[in-house]
Tab-separated table of C-alpha atoms in Angstrom:
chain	number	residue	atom	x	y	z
A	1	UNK	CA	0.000	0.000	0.000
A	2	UNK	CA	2.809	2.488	0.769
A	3	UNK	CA	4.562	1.436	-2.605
A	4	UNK	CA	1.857	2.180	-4.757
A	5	UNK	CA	1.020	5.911	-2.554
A	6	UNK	CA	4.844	6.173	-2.893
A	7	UNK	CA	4.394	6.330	-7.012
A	8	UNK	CA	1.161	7.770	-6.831
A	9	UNK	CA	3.330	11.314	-5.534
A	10	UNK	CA	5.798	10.280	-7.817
A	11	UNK	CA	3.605	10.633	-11.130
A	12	UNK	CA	1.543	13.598	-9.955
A	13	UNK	CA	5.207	15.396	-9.691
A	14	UNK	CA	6.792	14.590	-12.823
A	15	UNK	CA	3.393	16.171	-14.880
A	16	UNK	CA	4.608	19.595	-14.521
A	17	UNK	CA	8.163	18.694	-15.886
A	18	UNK	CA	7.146	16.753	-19.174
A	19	UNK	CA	4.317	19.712	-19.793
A	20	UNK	CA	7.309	22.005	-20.001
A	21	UNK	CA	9.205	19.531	-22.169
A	22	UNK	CA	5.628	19.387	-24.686
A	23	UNK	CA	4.247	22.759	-24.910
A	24	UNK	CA	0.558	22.563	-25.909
A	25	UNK	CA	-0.336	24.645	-29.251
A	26	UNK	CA	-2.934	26.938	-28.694
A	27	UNK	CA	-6.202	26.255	-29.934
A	28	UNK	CA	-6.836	29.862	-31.164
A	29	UNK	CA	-3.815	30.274	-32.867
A	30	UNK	CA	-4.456	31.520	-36.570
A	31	UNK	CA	-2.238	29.610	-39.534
A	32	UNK	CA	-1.222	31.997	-41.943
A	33	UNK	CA	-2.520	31.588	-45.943
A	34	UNK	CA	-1.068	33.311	-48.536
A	35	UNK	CA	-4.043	34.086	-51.300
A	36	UNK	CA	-3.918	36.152	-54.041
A	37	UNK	CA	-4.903	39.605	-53.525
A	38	UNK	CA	-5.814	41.882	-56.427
A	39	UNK	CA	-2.977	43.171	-57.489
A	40	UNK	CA	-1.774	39.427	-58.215
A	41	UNK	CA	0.459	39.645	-55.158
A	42	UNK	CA	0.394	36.890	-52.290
A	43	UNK	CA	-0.845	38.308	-48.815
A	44	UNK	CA	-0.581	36.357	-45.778
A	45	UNK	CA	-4.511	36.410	-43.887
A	46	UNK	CA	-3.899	35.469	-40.339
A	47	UNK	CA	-7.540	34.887	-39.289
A	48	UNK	CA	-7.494	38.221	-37.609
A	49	UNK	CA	-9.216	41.675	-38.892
A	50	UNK	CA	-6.233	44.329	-40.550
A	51	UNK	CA	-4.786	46.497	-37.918
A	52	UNK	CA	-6.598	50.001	-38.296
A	53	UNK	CA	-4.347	52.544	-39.706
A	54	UNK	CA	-3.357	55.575	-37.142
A	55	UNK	CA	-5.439	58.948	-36.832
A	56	UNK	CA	-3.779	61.485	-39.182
A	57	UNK	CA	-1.757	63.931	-37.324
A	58	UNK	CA	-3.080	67.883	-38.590
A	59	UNK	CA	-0.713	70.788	-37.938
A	60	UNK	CA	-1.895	74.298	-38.111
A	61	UNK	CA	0.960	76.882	-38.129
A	62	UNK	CA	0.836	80.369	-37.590
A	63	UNK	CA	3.740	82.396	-39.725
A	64	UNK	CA	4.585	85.969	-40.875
A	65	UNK	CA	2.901	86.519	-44.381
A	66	UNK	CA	5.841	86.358	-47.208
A	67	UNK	CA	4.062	88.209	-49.830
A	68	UNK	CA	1.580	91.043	-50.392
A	69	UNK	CA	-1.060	88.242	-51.693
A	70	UNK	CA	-0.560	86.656	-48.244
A	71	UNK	CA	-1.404	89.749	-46.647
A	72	UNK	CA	-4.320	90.614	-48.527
A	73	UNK	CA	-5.661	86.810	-47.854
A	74	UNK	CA	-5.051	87.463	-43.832
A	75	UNK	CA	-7.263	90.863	-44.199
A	76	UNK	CA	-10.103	89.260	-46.561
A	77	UNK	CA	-10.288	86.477	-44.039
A	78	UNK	CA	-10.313	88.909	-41.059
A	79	UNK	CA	-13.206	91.182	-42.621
A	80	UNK	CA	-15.327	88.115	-43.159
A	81	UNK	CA	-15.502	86.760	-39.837
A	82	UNK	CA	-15.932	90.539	-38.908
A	83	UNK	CA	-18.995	90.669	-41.094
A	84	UNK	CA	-20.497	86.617	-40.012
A	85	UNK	CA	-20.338	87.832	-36.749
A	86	UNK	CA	-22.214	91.157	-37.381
A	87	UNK	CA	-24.275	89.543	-39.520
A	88	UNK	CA	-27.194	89.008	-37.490
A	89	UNK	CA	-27.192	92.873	-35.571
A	90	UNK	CA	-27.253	93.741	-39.319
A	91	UNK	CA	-30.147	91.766	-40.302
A	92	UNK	CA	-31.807	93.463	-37.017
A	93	UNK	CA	-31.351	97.016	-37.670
A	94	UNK	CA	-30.708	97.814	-41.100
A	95	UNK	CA	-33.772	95.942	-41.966
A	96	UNK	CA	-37.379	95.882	-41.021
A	97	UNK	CA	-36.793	92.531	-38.715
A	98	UNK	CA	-36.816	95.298	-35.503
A	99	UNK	CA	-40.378	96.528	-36.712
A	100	UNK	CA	-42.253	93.471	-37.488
A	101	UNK	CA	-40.888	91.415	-34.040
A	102	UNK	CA	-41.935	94.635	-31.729
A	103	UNK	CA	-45.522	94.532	-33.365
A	104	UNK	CA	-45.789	90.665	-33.261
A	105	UNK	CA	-44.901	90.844	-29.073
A	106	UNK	CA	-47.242	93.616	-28.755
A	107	UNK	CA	-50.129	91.616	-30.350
A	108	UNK	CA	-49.077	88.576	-28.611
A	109	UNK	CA	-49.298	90.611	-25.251
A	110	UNK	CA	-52.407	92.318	-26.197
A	111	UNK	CA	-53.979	88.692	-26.297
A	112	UNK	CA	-52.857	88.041	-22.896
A	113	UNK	CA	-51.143	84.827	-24.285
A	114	UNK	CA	-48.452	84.088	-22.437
A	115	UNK	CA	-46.690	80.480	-23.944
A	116	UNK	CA	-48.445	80.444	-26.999
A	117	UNK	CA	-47.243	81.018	-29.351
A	118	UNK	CA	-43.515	80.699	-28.270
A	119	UNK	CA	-41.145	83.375	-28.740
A	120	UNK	CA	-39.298	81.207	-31.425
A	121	UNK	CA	-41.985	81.006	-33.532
A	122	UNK	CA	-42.470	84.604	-33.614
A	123	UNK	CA	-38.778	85.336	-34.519
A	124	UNK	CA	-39.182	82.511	-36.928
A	125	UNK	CA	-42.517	84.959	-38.661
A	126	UNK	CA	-40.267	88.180	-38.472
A	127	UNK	CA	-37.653	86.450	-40.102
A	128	UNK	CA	-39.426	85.049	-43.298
A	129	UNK	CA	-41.693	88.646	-43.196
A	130	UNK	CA	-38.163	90.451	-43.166
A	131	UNK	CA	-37.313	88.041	-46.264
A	132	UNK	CA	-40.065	88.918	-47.745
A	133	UNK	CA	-39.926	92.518	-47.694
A	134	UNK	CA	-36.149	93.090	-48.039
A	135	UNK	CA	-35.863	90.378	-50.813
A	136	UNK	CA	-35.501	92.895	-53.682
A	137	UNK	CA	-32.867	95.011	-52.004
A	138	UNK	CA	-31.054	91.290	-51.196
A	139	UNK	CA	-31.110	90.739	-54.899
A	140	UNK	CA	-29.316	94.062	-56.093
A	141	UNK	CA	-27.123	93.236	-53.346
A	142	UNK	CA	-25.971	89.691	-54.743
A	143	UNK	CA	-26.404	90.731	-58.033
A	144	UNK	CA	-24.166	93.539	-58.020
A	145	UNK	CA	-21.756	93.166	-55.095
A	146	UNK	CA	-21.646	89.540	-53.859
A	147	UNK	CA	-21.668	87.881	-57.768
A	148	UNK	CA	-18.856	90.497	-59.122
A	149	UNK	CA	-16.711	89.697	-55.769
A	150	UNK	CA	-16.654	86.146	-56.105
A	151	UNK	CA	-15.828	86.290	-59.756
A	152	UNK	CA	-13.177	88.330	-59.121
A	153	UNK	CA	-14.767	91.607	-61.201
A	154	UNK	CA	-14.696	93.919	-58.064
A	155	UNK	CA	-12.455	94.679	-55.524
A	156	UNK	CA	-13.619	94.216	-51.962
A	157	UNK	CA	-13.851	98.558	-51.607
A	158	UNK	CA	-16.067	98.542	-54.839
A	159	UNK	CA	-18.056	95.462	-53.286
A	160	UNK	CA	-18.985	96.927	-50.126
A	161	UNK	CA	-20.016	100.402	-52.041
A	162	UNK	CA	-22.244	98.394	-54.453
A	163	UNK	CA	-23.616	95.995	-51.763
A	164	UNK	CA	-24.263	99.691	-49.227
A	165	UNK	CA	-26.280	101.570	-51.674
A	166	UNK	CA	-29.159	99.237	-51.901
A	167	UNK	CA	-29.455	99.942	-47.816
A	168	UNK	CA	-28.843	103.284	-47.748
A	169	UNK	CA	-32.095	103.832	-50.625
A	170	UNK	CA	-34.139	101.152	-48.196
A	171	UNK	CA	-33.502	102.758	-45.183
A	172	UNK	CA	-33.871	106.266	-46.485
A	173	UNK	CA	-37.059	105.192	-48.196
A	174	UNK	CA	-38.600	104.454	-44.863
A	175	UNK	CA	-37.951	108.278	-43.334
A	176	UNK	CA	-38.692	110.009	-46.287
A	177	UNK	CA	-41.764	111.289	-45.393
A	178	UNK	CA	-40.701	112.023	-42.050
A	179	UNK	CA	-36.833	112.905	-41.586
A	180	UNK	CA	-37.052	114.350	-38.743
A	181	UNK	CA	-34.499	111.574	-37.425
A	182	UNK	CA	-31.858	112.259	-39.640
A	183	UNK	CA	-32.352	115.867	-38.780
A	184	UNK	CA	-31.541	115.272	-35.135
A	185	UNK	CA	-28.562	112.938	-35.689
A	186	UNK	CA	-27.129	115.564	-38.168
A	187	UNK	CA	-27.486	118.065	-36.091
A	188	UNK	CA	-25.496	116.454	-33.178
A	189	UNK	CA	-23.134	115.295	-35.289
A	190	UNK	CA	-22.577	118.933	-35.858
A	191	UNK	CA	-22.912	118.588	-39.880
A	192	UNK	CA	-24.640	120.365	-42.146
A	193	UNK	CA	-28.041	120.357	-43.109
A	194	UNK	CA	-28.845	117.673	-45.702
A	195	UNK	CA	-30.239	118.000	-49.287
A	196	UNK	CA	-29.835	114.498	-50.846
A	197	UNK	CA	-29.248	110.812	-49.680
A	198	UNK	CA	-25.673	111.531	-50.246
A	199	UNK	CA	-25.135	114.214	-48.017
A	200	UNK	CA	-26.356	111.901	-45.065
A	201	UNK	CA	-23.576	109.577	-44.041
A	202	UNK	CA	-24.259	105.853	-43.249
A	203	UNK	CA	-22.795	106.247	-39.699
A	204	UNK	CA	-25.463	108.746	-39.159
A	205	UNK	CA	-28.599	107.201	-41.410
A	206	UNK	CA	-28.404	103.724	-39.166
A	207	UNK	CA	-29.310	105.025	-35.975
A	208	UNK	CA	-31.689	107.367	-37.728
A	209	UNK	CA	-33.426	104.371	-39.050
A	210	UNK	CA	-33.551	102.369	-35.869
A	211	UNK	CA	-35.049	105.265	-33.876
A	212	UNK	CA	-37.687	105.608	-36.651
A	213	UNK	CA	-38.516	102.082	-37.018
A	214	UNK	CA	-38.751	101.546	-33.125
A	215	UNK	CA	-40.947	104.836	-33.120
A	216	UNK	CA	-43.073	103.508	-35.653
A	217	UNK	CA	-43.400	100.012	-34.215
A	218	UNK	CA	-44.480	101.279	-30.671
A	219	UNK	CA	-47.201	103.198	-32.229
A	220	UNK	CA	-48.367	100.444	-34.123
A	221	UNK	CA	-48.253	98.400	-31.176
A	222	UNK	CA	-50.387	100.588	-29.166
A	223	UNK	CA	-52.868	101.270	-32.039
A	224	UNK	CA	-53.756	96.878	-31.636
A	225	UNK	CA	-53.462	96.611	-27.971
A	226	UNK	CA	-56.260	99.690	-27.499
A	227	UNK	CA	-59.130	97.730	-28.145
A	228	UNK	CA	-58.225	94.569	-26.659
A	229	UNK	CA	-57.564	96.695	-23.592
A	230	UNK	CA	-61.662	97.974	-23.834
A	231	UNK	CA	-62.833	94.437	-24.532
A	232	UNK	CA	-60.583	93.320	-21.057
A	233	UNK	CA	-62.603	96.140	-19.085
A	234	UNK	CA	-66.271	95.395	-20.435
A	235	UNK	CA	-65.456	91.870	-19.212
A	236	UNK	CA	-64.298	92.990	-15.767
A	237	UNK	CA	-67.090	95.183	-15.545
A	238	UNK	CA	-69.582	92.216	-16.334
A	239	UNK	CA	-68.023	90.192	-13.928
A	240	UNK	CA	-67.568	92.353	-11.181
A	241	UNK	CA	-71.618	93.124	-11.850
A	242	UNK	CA	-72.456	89.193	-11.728
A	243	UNK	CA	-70.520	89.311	-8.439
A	244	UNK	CA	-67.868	86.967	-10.013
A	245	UNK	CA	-64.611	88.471	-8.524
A	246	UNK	CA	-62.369	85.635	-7.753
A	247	UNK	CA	-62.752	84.622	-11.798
A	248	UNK	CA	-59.622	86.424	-13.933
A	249	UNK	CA	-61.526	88.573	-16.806
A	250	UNK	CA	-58.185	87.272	-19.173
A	251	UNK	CA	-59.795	83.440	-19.525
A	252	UNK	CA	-63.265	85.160	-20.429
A	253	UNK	CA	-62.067	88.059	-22.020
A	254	UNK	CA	-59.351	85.560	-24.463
A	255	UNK	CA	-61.848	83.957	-26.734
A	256	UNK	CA	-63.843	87.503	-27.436
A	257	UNK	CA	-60.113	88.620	-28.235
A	258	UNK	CA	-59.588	86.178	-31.021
């Protein structure tokens, strides 16, 4: 009994030594197959997906400008991110955007609506009005600044000149019949009374035109909101009458509004 416990220990201790002497091959290991690829070449497929290629490395370098084209290119560049960034105080208030979005909140306050409908949605409508009106000045605009630019017919000096006139004849349009405005900004700008649209300067015609459209849009504004403000006191009056003072007039008042 102790002989055969004796070899027993000795087998279960020589396993390790002839498993190093044998190494098992893996069962997962991939034999390499050359097949013809299309080039006609031989390629080797291991079982095992290509390696992905590495992430291109980008460098951007900033440098002094070698040439007077280079320096031109660096001011063009400069002046349009100028403009995309001014681009939407432009839109604003050198158009009628500031007029039709102060009448749209007015009317949507007159209706005591207060979510509906949201203020997106009436940006959205003074957007696509503005389109609408300005579209003809956007046209001369394209057609005779933004087209000749990107041909290369016009400088960048002769494209803003061509692409400001269109503006100027919109915006001086609008306070034609009442100039007052440009009056007041010329005469604290200490220059001369003007006779034409070419003796007022831009710098002074902008703000002109903002003060007049705001002026006009708060009239408007008050024009619609004075009889919704009647119909809101006949329906307090009835309900203070009826003895109904804990109900708000606005959810009776609302549906007489629309």
């Amino acid at each position: 009994m102790r002989k055969k416990l004796f070899l027993l220990l000795v087998a279960i201790c020589m396993v390790p030594l002839v498993s190093q002497e044998f190494p098992a091959k893996p069962a997962d290991t991939a034999t390499n197959v050359p097949i013809p690829n299309a080039n006609g070449n031989n390629r080797a497929v291991t079982g095992f997906p290509d390696p992905v290629p590495a992430i291109p490395f980008v460098d951007v370098r900033v440098r002094s400008p070698q040439t007077g084209k280079e320096v031109a290119f660096s001011l063009q560049l400069l002046l349009l991110l100028t403009v995309i960034s001014l681009a939407p105080g432009l839109l604003i208030l050198m158009t009628s955007f500031l007029r039709i979005s102060i009448v749209l909140d007015f009317v949507k306050r007159a209706l005591s609506l207060q979510q509906v409908p949201p203020n997106q949605v009436l940006l959205g409508i003074s957007l696509f009005m503005t389109i609408f009106i300005m579209w003809p000045t956007f046209n001369d605009i394209y057609n005779n600044s933004i087209k000749p630019l990107s041909e290369g017919k016009a400088s960048i000096e002769e494209a803003y000149r061509q692409a400001e006139k269109p503006i100027r004849v919109f915006m001086y349009s609008q306070m034609q019949k009442n100039p007052e405005n440009i009056r007041l900004f010329m005469s604290m700008s200490n220059l001369p009374k003007p006779r034409t649209l070419a003796d007022v300067p831009t710098h002074v015609l902008i703000p002109a035109f903002i003060l007049n459209e705001m002026t006009i849009a708060f009239k408007i504004g008050i024009l619609i909101y004075i009889p919704f403000i009647i119909i809101d006191m006949v329906v307090a009056a009835v309900l203070m009458s009826m003895g109904m003072m804990m109900l708000p007039p606005v959810m009776i008042s609302t549906p007489f509004k629309l």
